[in-house]
Phi, psi and omega in degrees: 000132179275139174284138177276137176291136177266117177255129178256153177278141179293147177235144176248126180232128177250126175229111180212099181274355182263359184220129173232144179204148174250122182273144174291165179302317179298314180296323177298318179297315180297316180296320177298316178296323177302309182291326175298317180296320177299313181297326180272359181058041178260088185300321179300312182293322177303311182295317180298317179295318178302317180293325180291338181285351179266119180295315179249092185297126181237008180292120184292335181215080183304322182294323177294320177299312179301314181296318181296317179293318178301315180298322177296313179295323176298318179295316182296342178275356179270164176303321178294315181292335179294342178281346180287126179296140180306324178295322177292323178296317179295321177299316178297319179297316179295326175296322178295320178299312179299317182300319183268355177054036187264312193266301179226111182285343185265020180285341182288000000 
């Protein structure tokens, strides 16, 4: 008898005791859509939501940012990309945000 591989669903847990913020209703909706898009591996929607979370948009080329994030998610959906650890994927996503200066300029 072959043992069945146990696959667990990914979980996102935020623990930050050094930062508190109250999100507006609109921001809560956008943040929820952001995480839904991450779970569905919809890179375009992830990037669009990230850009919407910035009150004063400073991304010099939003379409390039959206395309870059989409391409990353497309890669992560391939067999090669599936080998990328989720933490490394998130790090790459945050690097794209920093590179395009769109969502949070103070992440550095």
